[in-house]
CSV table of C-alpha atoms in Angstrom, one decimal:
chain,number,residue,atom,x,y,z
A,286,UNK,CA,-16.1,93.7,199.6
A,287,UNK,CA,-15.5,93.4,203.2
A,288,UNK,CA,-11.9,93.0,203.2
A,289,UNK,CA,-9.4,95.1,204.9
A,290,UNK,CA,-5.7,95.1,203.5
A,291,UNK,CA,-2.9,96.0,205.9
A,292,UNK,CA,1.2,96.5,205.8
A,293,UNK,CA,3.3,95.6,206.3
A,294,UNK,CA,3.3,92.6,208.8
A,295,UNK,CA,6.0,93.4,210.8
A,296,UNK,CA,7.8,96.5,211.1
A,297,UNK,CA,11.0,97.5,213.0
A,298,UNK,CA,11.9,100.9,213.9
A,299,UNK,CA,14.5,102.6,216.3
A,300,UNK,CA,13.6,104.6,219.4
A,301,UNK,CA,12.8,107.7,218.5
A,302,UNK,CA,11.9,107.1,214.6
A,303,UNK,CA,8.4,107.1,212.9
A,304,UNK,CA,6.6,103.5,212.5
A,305,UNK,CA,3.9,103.9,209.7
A,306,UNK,CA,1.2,101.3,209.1
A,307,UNK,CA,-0.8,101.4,205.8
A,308,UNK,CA,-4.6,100.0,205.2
A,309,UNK,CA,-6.6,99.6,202.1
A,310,UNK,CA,-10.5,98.9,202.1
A,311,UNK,CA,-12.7,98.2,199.4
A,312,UNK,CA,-16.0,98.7,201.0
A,313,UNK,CA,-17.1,101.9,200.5
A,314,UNK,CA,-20.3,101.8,203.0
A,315,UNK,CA,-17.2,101.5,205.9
A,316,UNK,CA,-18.3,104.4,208.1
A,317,UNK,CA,-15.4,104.9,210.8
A,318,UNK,CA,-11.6,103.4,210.8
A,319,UNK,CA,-10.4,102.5,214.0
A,320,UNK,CA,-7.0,101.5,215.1
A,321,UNK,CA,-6.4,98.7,217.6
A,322,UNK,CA,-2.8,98.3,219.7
A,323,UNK,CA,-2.8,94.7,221.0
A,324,UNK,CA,-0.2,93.4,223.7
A,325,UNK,CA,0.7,89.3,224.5
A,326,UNK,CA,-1.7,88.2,226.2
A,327,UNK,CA,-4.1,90.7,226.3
A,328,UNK,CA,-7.3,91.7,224.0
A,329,UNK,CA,-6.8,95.2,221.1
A,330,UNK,CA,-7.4,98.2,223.0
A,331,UNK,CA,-9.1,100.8,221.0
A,332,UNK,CA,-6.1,103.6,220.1
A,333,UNK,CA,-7.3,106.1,217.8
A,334,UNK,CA,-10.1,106.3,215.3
A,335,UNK,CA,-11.2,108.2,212.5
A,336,UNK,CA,-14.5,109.1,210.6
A,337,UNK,CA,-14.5,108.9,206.5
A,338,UNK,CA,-15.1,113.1,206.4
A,339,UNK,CA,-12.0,114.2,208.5
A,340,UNK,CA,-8.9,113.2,206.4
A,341,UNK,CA,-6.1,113.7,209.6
A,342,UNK,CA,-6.9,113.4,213.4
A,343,UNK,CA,-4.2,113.0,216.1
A,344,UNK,CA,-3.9,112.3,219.3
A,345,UNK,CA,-0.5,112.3,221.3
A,346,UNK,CA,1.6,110.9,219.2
A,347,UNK,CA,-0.6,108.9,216.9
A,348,UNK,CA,-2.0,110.4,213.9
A,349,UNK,CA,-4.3,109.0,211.6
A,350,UNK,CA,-4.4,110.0,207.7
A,351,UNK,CA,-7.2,109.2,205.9
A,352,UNK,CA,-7.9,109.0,201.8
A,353,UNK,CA,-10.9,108.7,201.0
A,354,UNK,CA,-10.7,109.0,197.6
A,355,UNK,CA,-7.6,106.4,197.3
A,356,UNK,CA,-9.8,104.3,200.2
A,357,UNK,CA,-6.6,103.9,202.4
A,358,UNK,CA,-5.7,104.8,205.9
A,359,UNK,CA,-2.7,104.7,207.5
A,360,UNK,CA,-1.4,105.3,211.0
A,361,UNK,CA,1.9,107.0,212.1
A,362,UNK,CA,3.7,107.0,215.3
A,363,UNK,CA,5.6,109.5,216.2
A,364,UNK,CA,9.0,109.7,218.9
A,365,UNK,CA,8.5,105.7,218.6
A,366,UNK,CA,9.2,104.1,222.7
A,367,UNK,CA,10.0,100.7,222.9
A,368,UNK,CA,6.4,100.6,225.2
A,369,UNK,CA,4.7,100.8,221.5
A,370,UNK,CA,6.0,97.8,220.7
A,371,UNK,CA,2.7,95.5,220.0
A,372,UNK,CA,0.6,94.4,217.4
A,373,UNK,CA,-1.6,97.3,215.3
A,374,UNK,CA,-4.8,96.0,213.8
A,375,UNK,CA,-6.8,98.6,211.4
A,376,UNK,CA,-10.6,98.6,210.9
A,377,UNK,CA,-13.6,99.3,209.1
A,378,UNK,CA,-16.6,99.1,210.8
A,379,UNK,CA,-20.1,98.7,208.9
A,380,UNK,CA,-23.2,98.5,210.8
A,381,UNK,CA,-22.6,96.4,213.9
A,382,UNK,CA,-19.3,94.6,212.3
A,383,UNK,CA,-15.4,95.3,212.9
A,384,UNK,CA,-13.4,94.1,209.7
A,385,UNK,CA,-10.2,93.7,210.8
A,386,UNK,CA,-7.0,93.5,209.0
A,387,UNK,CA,-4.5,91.1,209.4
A,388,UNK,CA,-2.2,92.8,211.6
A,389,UNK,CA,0.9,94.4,211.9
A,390,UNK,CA,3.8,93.4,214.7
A,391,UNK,CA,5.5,97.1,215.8
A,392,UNK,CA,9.1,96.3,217.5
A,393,UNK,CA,10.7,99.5,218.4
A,394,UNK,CA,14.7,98.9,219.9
A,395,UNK,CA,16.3,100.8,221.8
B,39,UNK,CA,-13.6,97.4,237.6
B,40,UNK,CA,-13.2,95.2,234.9
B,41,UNK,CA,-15.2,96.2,231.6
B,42,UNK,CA,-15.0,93.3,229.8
B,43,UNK,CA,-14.9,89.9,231.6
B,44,UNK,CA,-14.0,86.4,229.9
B,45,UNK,CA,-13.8,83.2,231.7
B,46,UNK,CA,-11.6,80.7,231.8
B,47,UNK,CA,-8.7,82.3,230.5
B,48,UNK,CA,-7.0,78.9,229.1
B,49,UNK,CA,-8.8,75.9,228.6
B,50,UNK,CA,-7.2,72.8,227.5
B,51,UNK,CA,-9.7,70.0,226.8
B,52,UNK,CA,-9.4,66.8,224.3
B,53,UNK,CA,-11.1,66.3,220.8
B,54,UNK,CA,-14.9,65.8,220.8
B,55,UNK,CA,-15.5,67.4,224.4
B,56,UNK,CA,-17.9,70.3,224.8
B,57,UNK,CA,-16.9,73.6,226.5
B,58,UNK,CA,-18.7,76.7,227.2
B,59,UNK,CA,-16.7,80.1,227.6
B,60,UNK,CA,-18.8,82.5,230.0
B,61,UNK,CA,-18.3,86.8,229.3
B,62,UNK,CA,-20.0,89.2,231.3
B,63,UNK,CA,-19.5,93.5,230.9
B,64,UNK,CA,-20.4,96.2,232.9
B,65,UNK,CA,-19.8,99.0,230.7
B,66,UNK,CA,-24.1,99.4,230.1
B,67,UNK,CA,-23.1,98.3,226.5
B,68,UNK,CA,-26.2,97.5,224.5
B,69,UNK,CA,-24.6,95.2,221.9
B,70,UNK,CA,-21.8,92.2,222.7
B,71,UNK,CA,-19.6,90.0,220.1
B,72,UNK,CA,-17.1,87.1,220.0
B,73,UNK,CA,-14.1,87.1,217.8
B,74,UNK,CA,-11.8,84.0,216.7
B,75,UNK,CA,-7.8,85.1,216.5
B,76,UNK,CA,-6.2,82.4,214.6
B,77,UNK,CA,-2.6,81.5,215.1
B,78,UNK,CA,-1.7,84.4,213.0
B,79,UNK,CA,-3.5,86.6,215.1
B,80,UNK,CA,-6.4,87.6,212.5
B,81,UNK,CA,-9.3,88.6,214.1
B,82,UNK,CA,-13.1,87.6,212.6
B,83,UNK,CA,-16.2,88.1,213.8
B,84,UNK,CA,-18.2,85.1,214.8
B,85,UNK,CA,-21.0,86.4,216.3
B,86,UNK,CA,-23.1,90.0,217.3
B,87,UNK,CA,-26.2,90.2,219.6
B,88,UNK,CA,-27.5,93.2,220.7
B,89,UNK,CA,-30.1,93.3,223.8
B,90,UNK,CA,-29.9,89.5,223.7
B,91,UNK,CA,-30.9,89.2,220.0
B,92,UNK,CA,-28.9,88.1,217.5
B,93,UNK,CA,-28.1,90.3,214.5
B,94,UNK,CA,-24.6,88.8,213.1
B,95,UNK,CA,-24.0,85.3,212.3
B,96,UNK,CA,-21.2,85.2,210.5
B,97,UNK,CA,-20.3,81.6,208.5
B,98,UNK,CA,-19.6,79.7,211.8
B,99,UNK,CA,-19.8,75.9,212.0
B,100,UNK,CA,-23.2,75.3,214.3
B,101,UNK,CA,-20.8,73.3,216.6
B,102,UNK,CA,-21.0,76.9,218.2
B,103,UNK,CA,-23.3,78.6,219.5
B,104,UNK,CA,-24.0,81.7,221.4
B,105,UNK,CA,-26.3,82.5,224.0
B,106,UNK,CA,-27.4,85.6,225.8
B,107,UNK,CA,-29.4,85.5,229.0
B,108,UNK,CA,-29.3,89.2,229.3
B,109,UNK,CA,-27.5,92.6,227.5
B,110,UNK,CA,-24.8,92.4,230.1
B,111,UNK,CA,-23.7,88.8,229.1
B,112,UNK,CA,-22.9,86.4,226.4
B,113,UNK,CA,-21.9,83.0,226.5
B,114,UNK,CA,-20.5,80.8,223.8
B,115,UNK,CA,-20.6,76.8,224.1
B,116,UNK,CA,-18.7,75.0,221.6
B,117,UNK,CA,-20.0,71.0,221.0
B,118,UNK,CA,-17.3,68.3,219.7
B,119,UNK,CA,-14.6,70.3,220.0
B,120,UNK,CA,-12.5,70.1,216.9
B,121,UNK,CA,-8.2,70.4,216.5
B,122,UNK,CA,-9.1,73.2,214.2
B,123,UNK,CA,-11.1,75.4,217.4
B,124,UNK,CA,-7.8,75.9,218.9
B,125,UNK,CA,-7.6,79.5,218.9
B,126,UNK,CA,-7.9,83.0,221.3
B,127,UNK,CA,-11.5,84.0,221.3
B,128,UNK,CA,-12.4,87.2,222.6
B,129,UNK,CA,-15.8,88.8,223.8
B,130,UNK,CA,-16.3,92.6,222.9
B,131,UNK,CA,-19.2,95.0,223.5
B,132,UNK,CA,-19.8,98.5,222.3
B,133,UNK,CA,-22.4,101.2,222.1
B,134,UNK,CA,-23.0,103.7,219.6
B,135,UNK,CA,-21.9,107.1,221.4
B,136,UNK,CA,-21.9,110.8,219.5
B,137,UNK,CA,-21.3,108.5,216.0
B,138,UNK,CA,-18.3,106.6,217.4
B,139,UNK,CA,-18.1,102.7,217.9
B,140,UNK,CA,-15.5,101.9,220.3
B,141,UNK,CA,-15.1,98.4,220.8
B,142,UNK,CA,-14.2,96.9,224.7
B,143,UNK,CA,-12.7,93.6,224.2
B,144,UNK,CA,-11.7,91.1,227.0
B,145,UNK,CA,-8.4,89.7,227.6
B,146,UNK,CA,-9.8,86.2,225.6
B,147,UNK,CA,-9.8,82.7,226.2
B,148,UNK,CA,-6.9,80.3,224.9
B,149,UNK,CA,-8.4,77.3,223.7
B,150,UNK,CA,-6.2,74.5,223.0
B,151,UNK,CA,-7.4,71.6,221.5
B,152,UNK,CA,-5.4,68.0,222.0
């Protein structure tokens, strides 16, 4: 019950488009979704994150959506650069633990 | 000015060798971690302690094991170093704020085992 189920696991998108991520959870005691933007080399950064009572929060041009009722998340970038280009990890978080899922590899071309 | 501090950064060693990986943060954090990211870049949690006591121990072999001198750092020595250990670990810490749980993680530590 502590898995978290991400897609795709790559995911190629022009300058300019929309890249979409999608996670799935199963643990319903999961009490904030956070979304982590990882570059070679360096440790996830913390990019946006959202609590299970607010079903949309944005910031810039990230935007999380959040169904609670379908228990799935997803993340959408907007006016894709080829600076987003990195690896997206989704979250849930229950007491002191991060479940992470498995990733997703973001190339946007230009 | 860094948060989140891991040393080495690689660390190549040979089978059955012991290594330690040091982290320190000076973000006031109450609560640290260390993740394994596996060649496919999943990220688990291996271990939590929060003002120096442990309170996640996730199914890691007891070749590892953490230790925590004080809130601000936590160390992680690994005995007979195994093929399978060759991963990026990082450290992370975090503090409960207003509800919110950001994570800080540290640029890791390569460990290559030959």
């Amino acid at each position: 019950q502590q898995q978290v189920k991400q897609s795709p696991q790559s995911l190629i998108v022009q300058k300019g488009g929309i890249s979409i991520i999608n996670c799935a959870y199963e643990n319903t005691a999961f009490d904030y979704f956070p979304w982590y933007q990882q570059f070679p080399g360096k440790g996830p950064a913390l990019l946006i994150a959202i609590r299970p009572d607010v079903s949309e929060k944005k910031e810039g041009r990230f935007t999380i959506s959040f169904n609670k009722s379908a228990k799935q998340f997803s993340l959408h970038i907007m006016d894709s650069q080829p600076g987003d280009s990195a690896t997206y990890f989704c979250a849930g978080r229950r007491g002191n633990k991060l479940v992470f899922g498995a990733g997703t590899i973001l190339r946007v071309k230009s | 000015d860094t948060a989140v501090s891991q040393t080495p950064k690689y660390l190549v060693t040979q089978m059955g060798n012991d290594k330690s990986i040091k982290c320190e943060q000076n973000l006031g954090h109450d609560t640290m971690y260390w993740y394994k990211q596996d060649s496919k870049k999943f990220l688990k949690i291996m271990f939590s302690y929060n003002n120096k006591e442990l309170i996640i121990n996730e199914t890691v072999p007891n070749r590892f094991s953490p230790k925590s001198p004080d809130k601000a750092h936590l160390n992680l020595h690994i005995n007979s170093l195994e093929l399978g250990d060759s991963a990026v670990y990082f450290c992370a810490s975090s503090v409960r704020d207003r509800g919110n749980y950001g994570y800080t993680f540290g640029s890791g530590t390569r460990l290559t085992v030959v």
